[in-house]
Short mmCIF file of C-alpha atoms in Angstrom, two decimals:
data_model
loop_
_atom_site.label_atom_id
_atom_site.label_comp_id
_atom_site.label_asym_id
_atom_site.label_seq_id
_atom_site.Cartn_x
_atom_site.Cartn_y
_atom_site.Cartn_z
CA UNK A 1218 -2.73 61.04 -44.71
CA UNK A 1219 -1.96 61.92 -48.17
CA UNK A 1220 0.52 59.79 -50.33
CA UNK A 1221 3.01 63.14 -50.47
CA UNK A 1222 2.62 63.06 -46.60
CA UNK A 1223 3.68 59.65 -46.24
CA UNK A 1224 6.63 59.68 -48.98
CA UNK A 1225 8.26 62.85 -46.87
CA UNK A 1226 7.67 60.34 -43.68
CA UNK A 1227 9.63 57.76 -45.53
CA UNK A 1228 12.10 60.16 -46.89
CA UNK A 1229 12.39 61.52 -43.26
CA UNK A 1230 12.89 58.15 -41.85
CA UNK A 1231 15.36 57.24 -44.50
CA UNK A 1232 17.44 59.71 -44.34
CA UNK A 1233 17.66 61.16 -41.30
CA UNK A 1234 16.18 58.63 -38.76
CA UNK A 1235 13.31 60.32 -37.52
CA UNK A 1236 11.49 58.89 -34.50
CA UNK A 1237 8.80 61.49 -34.91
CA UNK A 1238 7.78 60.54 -38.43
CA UNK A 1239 8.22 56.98 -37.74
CA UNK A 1240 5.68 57.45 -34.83
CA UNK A 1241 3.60 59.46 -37.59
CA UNK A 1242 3.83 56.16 -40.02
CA UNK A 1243 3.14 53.11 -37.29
CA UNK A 1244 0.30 55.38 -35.88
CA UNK A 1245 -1.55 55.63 -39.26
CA UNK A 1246 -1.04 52.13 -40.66
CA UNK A 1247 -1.06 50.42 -37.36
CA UNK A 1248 -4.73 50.06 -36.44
CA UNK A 1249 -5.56 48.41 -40.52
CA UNK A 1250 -2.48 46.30 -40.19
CA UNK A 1251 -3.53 45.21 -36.69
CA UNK A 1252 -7.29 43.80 -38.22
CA UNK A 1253 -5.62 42.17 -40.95
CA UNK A 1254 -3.51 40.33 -39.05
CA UNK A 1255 -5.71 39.24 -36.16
CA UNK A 1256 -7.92 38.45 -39.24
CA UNK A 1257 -5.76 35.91 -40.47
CA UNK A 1258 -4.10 34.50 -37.04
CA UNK A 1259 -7.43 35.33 -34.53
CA UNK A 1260 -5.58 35.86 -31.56
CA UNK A 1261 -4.84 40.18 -30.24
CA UNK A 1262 -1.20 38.98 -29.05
CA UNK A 1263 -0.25 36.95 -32.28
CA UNK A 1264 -1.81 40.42 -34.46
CA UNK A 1265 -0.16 43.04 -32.21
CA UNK A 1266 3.65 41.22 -32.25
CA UNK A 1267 3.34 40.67 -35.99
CA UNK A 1268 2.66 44.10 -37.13
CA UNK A 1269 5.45 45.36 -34.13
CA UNK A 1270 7.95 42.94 -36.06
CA UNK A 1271 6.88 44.25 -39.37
CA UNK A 1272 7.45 47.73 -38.13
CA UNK A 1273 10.70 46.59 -36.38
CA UNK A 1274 12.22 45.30 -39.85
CA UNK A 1275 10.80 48.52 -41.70
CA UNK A 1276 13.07 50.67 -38.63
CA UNK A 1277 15.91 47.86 -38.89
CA UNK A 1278 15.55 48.71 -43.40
CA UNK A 1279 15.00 51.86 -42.76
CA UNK A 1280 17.93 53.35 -45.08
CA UNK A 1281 16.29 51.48 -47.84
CA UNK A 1282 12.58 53.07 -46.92
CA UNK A 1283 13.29 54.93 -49.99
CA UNK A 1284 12.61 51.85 -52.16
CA UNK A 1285 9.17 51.45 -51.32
CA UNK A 1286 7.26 52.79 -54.23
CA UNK A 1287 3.84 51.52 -52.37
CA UNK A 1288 4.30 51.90 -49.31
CA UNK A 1289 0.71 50.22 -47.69
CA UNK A 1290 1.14 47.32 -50.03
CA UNK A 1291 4.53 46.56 -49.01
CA UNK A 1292 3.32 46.60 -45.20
CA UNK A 1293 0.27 44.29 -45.79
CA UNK A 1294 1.89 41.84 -47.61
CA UNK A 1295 4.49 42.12 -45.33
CA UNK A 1296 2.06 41.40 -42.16
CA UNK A 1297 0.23 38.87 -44.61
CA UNK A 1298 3.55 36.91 -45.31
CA UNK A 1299 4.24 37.20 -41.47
CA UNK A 1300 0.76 35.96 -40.76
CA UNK A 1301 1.18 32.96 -43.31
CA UNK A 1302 4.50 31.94 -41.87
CA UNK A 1303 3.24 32.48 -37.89
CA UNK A 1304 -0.31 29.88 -38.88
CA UNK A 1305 2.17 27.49 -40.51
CA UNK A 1306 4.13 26.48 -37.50
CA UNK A 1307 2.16 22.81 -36.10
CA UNK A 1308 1.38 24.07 -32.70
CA UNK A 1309 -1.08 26.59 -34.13
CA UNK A 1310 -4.39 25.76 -36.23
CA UNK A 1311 -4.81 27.39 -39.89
CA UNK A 1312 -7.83 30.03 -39.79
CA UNK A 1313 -10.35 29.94 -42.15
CA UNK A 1314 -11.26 32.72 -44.25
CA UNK A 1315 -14.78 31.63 -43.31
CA UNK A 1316 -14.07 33.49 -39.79
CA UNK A 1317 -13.55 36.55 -40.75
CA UNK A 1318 -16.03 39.18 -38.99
CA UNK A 1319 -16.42 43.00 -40.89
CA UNK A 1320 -17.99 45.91 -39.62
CA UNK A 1321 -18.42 49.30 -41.18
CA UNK A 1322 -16.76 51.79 -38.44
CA UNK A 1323 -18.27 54.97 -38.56
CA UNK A 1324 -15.34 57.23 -37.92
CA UNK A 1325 -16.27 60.75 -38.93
CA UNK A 1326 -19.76 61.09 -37.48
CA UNK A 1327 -20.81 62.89 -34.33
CA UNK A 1328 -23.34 63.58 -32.50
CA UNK A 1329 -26.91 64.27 -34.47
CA UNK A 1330 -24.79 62.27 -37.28
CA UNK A 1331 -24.49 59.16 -35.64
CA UNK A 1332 -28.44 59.14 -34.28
CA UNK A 1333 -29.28 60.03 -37.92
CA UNK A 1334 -27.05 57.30 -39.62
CA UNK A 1335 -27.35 54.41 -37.02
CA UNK A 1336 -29.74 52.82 -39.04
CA UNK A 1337 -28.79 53.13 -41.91
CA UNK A 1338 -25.31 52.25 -40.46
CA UNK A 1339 -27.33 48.21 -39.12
CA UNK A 1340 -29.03 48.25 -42.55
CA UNK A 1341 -25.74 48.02 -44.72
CA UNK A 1342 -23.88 45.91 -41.78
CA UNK A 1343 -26.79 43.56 -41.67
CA UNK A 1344 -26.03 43.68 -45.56
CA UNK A 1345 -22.70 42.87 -45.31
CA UNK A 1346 -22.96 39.84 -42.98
CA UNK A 1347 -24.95 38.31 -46.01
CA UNK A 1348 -22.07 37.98 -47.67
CA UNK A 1349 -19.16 35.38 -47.90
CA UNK A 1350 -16.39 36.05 -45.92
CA UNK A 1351 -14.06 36.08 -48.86
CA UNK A 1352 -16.02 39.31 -50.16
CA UNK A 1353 -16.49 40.90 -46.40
CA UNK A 1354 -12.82 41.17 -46.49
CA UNK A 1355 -12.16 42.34 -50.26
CA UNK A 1356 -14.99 44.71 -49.69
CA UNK A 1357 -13.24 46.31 -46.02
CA UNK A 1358 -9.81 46.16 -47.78
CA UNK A 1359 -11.26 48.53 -50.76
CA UNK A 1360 -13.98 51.09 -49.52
CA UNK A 1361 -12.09 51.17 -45.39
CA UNK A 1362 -8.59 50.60 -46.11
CA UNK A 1363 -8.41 52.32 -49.50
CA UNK A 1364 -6.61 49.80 -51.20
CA UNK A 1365 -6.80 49.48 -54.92
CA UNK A 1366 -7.99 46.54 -56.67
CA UNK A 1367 -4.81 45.30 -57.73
CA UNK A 1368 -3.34 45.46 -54.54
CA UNK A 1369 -6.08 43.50 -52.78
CA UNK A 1370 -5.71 40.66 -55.56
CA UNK A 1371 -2.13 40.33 -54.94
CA UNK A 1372 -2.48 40.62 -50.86
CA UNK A 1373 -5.40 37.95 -51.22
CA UNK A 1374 -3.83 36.46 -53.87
CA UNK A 1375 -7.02 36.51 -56.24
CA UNK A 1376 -7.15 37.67 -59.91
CA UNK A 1377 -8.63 41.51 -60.57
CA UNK A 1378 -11.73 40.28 -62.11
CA UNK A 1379 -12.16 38.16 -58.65
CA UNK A 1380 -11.75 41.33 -56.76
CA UNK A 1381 -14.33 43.22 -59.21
CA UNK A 1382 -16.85 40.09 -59.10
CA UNK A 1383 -16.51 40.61 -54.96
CA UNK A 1384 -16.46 44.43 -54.85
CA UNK A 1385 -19.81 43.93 -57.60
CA UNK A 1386 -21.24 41.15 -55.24
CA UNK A 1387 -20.84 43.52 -52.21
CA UNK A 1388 -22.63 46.85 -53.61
CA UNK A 1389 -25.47 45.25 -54.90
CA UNK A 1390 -26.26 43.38 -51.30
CA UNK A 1391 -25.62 47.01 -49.77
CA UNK A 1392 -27.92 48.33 -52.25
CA UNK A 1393 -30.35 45.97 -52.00
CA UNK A 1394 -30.09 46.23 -47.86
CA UNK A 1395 -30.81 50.09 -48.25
CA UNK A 1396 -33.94 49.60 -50.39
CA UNK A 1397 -35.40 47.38 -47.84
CA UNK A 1398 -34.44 49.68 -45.14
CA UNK A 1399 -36.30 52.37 -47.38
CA UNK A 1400 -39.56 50.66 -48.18
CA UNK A 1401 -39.50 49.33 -44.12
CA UNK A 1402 -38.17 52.68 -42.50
CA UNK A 1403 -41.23 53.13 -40.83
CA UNK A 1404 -41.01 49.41 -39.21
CA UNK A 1405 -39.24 48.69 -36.48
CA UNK A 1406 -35.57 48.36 -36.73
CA UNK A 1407 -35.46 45.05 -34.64
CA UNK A 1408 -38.29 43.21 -36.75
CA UNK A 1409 -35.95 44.29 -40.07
CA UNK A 1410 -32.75 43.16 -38.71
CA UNK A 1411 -34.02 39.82 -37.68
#
């Protein structure tokens, strides 16, 4: 969904109270709000009734929907702020960033696609695993959730040049995980992934 798309949604919502575009919105964000969140408080039930309050309060605001100039950012650091306040309550234990578990999805392969890519697909997740958990989940927030730099250093609350040093960290290890798969292609994929 384009940023024009989601600005009419918002406009829609705003000012006339549209169910159907605020169906449209929670569909499209839901899913990426849904990881972060069960990223951060590792429990499905926790994740799903935090990003259902956050969408609650944005139908509660949603006269002032018109506000939002950044409309993703607002709703992460809305679930993150949720997330923070949820794992500081005693009866639950603080998560460590250490935890956090990132997979490529490959959503817009079929078929031949997917026999072609799986491979390469194990090669760059096998990559990614390498890495700290810190950078596994500035690297999903930028290249699967589209987030800018910026907003990943404010939702992580990390400087740019952190974000740049993990984004940098994260395509050379990819890189490096493809070469190997290259010069091994001909092995078998079980003895490279081990």
């Amino acid at each position: 969904m384009t940023d024009t798309e989601i600005k009419y949604l918002l406009n829609d919502i705003a000012l006339n109270s549209s169910r159907a575009s605020f169906k449209r919105l929670y569909q499209f964000y839901y899913s990426q709000l849904f990881w972060f969140a069960k990223s951060i408080v590792k429990t499905e039930e926790a994740a799903e009734e935090i990003v259902d309050d956050v969408f609650l309060n944005l139908w509660i605001q949603r006269a002032r929907l018109t506000e939002i100039n950044n409309p993703a950012n607002y709703c992460y650091m809305s679930v993150k702020n949720k997330c923070l306040t949820l794992i500081s309550k005693p009866h639950l234990n603080q998560v460590s960033i250490d935890d956090v578990d990132v997979d490529i999805a490959d959503q817009a392969a079929t078929g031949e696609d997917k026999l072609i890519c799986a491979d390469t697909v194990k090669a760059i997740n096998h990559s990614l695993n390498k890495l700290s958990a810190q950078c596994k989940m500035v690297f999903k927030l930028v290249k699967e959730d589209g987030l800018k730099y910026r907003e990943v250093a404010e939702l992580l609350d990390l400087s740019v040049k952190t974000v740049e040093y993990h984004m940098g960290n994260a395509l050379k290890q990819v890189a490096i995980g493809i070469a190997d798969f290259q010069k091994n292609k001909n092995a078998v994929p079980e003895k490279i992934f081990k």
